[in-house]
Coordinates of C-alpha atoms in Angstrom, one line a residue:
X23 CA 11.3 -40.3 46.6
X24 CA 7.1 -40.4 46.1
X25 CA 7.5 -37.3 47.7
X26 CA 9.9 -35.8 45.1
X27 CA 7.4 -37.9 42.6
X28 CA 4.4 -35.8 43.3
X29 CA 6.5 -32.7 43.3
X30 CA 7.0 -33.4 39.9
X31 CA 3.2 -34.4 38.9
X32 CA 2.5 -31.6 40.5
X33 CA 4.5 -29.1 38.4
X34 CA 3.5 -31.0 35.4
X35 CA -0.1 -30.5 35.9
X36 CA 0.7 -26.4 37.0
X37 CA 2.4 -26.1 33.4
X38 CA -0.1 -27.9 31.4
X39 CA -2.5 -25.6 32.9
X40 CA -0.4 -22.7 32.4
X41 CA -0.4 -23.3 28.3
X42 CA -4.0 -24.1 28.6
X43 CA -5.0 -20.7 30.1
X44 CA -2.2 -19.2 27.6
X45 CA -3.6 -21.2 24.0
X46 CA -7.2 -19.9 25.7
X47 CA -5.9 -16.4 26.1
X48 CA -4.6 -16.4 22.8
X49 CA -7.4 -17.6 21.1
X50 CA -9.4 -15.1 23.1
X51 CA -7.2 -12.3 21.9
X52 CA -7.4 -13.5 18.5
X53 CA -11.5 -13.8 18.4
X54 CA -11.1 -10.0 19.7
X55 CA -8.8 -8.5 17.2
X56 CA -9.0 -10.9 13.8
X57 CA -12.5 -9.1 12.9
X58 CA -10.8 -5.7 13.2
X59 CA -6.8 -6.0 12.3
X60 CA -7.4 -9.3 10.5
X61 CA -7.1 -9.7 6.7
X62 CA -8.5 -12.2 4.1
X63 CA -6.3 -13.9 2.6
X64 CA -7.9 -13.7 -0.8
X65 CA -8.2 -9.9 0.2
X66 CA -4.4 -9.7 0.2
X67 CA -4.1 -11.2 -3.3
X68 CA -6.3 -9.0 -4.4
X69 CA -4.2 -5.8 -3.1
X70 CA -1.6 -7.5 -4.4
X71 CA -2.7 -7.6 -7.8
X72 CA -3.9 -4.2 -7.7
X73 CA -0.7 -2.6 -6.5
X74 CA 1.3 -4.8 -9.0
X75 CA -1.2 -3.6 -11.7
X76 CA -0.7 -0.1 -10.6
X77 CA 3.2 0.2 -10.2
X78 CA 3.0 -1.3 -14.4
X79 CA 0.9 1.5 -15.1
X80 CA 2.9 3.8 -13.4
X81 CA 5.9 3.3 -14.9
X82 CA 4.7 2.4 -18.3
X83 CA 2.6 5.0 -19.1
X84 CA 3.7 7.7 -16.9
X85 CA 7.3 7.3 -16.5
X86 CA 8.3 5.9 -19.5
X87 CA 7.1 8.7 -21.7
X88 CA 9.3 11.5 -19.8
X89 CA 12.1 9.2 -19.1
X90 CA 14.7 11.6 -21.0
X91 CA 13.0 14.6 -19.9
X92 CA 13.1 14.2 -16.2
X93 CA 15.8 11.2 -15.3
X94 CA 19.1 12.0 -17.1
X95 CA 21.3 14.6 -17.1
X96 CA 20.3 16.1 -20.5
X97 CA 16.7 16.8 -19.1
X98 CA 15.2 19.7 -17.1
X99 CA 17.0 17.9 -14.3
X100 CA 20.3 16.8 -14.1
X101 CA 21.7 14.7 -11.2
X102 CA 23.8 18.6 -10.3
X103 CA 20.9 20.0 -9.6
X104 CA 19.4 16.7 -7.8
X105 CA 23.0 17.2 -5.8
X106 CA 22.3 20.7 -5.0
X107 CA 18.8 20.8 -4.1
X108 CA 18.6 17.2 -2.4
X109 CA 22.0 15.6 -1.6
X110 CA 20.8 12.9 0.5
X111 CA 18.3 12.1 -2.4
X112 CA 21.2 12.0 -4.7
X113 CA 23.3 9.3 -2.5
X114 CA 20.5 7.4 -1.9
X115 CA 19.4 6.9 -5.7
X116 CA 20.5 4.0 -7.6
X117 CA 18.6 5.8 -10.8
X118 CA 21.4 8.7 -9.8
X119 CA 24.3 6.4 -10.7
X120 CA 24.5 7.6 -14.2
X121 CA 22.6 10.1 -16.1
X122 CA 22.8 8.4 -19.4
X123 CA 19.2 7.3 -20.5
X124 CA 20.2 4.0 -21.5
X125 CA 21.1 3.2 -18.3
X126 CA 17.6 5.1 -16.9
X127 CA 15.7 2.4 -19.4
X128 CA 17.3 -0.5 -18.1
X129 CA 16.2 0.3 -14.8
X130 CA 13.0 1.1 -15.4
X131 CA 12.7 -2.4 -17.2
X132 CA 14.1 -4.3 -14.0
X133 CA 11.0 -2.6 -11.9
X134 CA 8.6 -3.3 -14.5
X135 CA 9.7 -7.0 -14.2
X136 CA 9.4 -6.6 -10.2
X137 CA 6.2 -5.3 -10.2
X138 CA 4.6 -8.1 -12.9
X139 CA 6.4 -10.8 -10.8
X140 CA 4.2 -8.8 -8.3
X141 CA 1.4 -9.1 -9.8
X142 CA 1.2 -12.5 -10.6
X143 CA 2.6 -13.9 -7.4
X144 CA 6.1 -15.1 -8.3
X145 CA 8.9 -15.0 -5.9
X146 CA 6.3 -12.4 -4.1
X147 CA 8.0 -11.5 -1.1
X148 CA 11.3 -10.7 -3.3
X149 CA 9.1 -9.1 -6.3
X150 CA 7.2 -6.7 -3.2
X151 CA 11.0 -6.0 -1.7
X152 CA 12.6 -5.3 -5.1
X153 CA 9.8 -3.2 -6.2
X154 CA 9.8 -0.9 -3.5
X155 CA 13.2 -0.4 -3.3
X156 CA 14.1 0.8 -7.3
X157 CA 9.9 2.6 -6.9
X158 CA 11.4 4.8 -3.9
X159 CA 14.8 5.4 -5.8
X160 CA 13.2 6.5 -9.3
X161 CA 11.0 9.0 -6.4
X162 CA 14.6 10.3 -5.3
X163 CA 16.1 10.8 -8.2
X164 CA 13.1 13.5 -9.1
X165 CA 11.4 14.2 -6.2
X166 CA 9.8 17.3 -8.0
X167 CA 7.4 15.4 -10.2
X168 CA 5.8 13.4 -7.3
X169 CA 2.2 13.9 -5.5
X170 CA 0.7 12.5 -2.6
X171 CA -0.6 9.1 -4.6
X172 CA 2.9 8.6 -5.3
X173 CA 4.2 8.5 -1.7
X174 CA 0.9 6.4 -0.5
X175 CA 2.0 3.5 -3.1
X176 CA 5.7 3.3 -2.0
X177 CA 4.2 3.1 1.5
X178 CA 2.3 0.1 0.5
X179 CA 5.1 -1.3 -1.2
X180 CA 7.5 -1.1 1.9
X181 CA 4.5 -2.7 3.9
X182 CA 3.9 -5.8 1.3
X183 CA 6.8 -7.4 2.4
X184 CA 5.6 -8.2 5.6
X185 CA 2.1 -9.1 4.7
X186 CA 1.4 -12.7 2.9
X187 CA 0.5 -11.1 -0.2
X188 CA 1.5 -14.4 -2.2
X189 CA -0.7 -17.4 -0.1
X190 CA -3.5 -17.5 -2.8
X191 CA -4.4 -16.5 -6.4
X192 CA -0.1 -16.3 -7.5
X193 CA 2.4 -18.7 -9.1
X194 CA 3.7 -19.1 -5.5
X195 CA 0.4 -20.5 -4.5
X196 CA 0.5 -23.1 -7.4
X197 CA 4.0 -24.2 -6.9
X198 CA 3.6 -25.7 -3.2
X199 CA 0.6 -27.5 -1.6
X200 CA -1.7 -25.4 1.2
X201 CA -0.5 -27.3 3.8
X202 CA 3.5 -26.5 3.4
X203 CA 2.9 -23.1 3.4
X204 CA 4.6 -21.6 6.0
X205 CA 3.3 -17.7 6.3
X206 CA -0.1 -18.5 5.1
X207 CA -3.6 -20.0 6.9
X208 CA -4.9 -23.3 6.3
X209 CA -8.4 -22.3 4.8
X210 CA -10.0 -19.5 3.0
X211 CA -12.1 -18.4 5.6
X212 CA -8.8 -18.0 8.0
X213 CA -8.0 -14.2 8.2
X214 CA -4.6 -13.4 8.6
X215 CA -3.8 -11.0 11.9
X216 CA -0.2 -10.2 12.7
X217 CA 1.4 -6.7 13.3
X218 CA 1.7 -6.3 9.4
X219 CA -1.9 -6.2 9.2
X220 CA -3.2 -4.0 11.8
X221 CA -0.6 -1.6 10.6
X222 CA -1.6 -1.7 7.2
X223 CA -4.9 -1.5 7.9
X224 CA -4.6 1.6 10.4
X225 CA -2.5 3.3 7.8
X226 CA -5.6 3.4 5.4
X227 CA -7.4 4.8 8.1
X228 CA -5.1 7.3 9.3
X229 CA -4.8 8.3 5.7
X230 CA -8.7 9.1 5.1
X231 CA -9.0 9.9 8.1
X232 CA -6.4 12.8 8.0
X233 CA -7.4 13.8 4.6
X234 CA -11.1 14.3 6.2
X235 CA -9.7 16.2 8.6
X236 CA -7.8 18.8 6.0
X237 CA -10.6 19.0 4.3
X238 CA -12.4 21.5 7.4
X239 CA -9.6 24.0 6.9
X240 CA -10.6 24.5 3.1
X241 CA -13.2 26.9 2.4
X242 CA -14.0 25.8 -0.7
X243 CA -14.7 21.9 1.0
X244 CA -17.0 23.7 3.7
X245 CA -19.2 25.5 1.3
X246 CA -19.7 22.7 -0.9
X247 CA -17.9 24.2 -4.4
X248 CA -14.8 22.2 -4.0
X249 CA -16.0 19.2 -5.9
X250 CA -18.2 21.4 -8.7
X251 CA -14.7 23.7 -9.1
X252 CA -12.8 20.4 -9.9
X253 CA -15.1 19.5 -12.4
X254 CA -14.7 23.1 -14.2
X255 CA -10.8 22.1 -14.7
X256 CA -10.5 22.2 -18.0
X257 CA -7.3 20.8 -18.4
X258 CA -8.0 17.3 -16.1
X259 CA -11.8 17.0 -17.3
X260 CA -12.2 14.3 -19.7
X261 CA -14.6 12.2 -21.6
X262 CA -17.6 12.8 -19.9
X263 CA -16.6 15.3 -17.6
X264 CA -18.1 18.2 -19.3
X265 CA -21.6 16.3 -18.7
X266 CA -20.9 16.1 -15.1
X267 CA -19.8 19.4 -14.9
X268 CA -23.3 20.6 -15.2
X269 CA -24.8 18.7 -12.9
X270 CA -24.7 21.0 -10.2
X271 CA -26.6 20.2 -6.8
X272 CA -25.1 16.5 -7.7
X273 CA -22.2 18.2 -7.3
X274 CA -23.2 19.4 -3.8
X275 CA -24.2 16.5 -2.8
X276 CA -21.0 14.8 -3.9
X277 CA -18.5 17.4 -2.2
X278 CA -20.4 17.0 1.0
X279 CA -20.6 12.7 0.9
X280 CA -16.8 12.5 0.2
X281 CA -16.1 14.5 3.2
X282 CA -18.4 12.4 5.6
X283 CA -17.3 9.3 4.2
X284 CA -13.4 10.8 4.9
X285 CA -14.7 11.8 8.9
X286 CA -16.5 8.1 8.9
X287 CA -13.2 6.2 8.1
X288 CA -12.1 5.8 11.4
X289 CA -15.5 3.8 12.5
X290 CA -13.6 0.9 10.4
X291 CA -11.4 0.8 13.1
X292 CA -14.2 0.5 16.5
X293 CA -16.8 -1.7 14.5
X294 CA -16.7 -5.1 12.7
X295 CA -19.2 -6.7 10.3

C-alpha cells in the first residue's frame, strides 16, 4: 500500500509538472505571436465599424440607384442571361429568386439592416454572418458590375464572423458586463490572437503584397506615369483633382511611394512595434 501511495504522488507531481511546462509553453507561444497575429480589441471595433459603414454606403448609394437597371429581369440583365452565362451564380443567388424589383428592394433593405446592426455592434456575430451572405448573393446575381474592392469586402465579411468584432465599442458590449464575455479579453490592453486573426491579418498582407508585385509587370508603374496618367482621367477626377493633376514630379514621387509601400507590406509580417 505506501508503495502504491507514492506511485500515485508521484504521477501527481509528473502531471502538475506537465501542465506547468504546457501553461509555460503556451504563454511562451503567445508572447511570440500576439505582437505579430494579435489584434486590439478596440482595433476590431473599429474594422467593424468601418466595414459596417462601408457595406451602408455600398448599397445605398451605389446599389440602390441601379437597382432596376442591373437586378431584375427588366434591366440590361435578366436572371436568362445570368442562367446562361453563370448557372452556378444563378442557383446560388437568393437576389435570383425573382426578378421583380420589389422583391430586389426588400432585399436590399434586409442587408442594409445587417450591415447597421454591423455597425453598431448588435447581435454582431449574426449581423457579420447575415451580411456576408445576402453581400455575396447580390455579387452573384451581377457578377459583371463588380471590381476587385468588391471581392476584398465580401472577404472581410466572411472572415468577421470568426473574429470578436462585437467585445468593445457595440450595443453587445453594453448589454453584458466585461467579465461574462465569453470570446472577448479581460482588458483593453489584451490583444486578441486566434487563427481568425493571423488569417486576417495575412490576408491584408498578401493582398498589398500581391498588388505590389503586379505592379513590376506594368510599364506604366515602372516608369513612374501610372499615377500622373490616373490623374488625367477625366471622367474619375474630381473636385480638386484637376489641381493635382498638374503637379507633376509629385506625381512621380507618388507613383513610385505607393509601389514601395506595396513591396514593404510584408515587413508587417517579420517585425513588431
Amino acid at each position: 500500500m505506501p508503495s502504491t501511495a507514492a506511485t500515485d504522488d508521484r504521477d501527481d507531481r509528473d502531471r502538475a509538472d506537465g501542465t506547468a511546462t504546457s501553461g509555460s509553453l503556451r504563454r511562451a507561444a503567445r508572447a511570440l505571436l500576439a505582437p505579430r497575429f494579435g489584434i486590439d480589441p478596440r482595433a476590431l471595433a473599429a474594422f467593424r465599424i468601418a466595414v459596417g459603414l462601408v457595406v451602408l454606403g455600398d448599397l445605398l448609394l451605389v446599389r440602390l440607384p441601379g437597382v432596376r437597371a442591373f437586378y431584375t429581369d427588366a434591366g440590361v440583365f435578366p436572371r436568362s442571361t445570368l442562367a446562361t452565362l453563370y448557372p452556378p451564380f444563378e442557383s446560388a443567388s437568393l437576389h435570383a429568386l425573382s426578378g421583380d424589383a420589389w422583391f430586389q428592394y426588400l432585399l436590399l433593405g434586409v442587408a442594409a439592416v445587417a450591415a447597421l446592426s454591423l455597425t453598431v455592434g448588435y447581435r454582431t456575430r449574426s449581423a457579420t454572418a447575415g451580411s456576408a451572405i445576402l453581400l455575396a448573393s447580390l455579387h452573384a446575381r451581377n457578377p459583371l458590375v463588380l471590381n476587385g474592392g468588391d471581392t476584398i469586402l465580401l472577404s472581410l465579411l466572411v472572415l468577421g464572423p470568426f473574429l470578436p468584432l462585437g467585445v468593445r465599442w457595440s450595443v453587445d458590449a453594453v448589454r453584458r458586463a466585461e467579465d461574462a464575455t465569453e470570446d472577448g479579453p479581460g482588458t483593453d490592453d489584451d490583444r486578441v490572437l486566434s487563427v481568425a486573426t493571423a488569417t486576417i491579418l495575412v490576408h491584408f498582407v498578401v493582398i498589398y503584397a500581391i498588388n505590389g508585385a503586379v505592379k513590376f509587370q506594368s510599364e506604366a508603374w515602372m516608369d513612374g506615369t501610372a499615377t500622373p496618367r490616373i490623374f488625367h482621367l477625366e471622367q474619375y477626377v474630381v473636385w480638386l483633382g484637376p489641381w493635382v493633376a498638374k503637379l507633376g514630379t509629385t506625381l512621380v514621387v507618388a507613383n513610385w511611394s505607393w509601389v514601395a509601400l506595396l513591396c514593404g507590406s510584408v515587413l508587417l509580417l517579420v517585425h513588431s512595434f
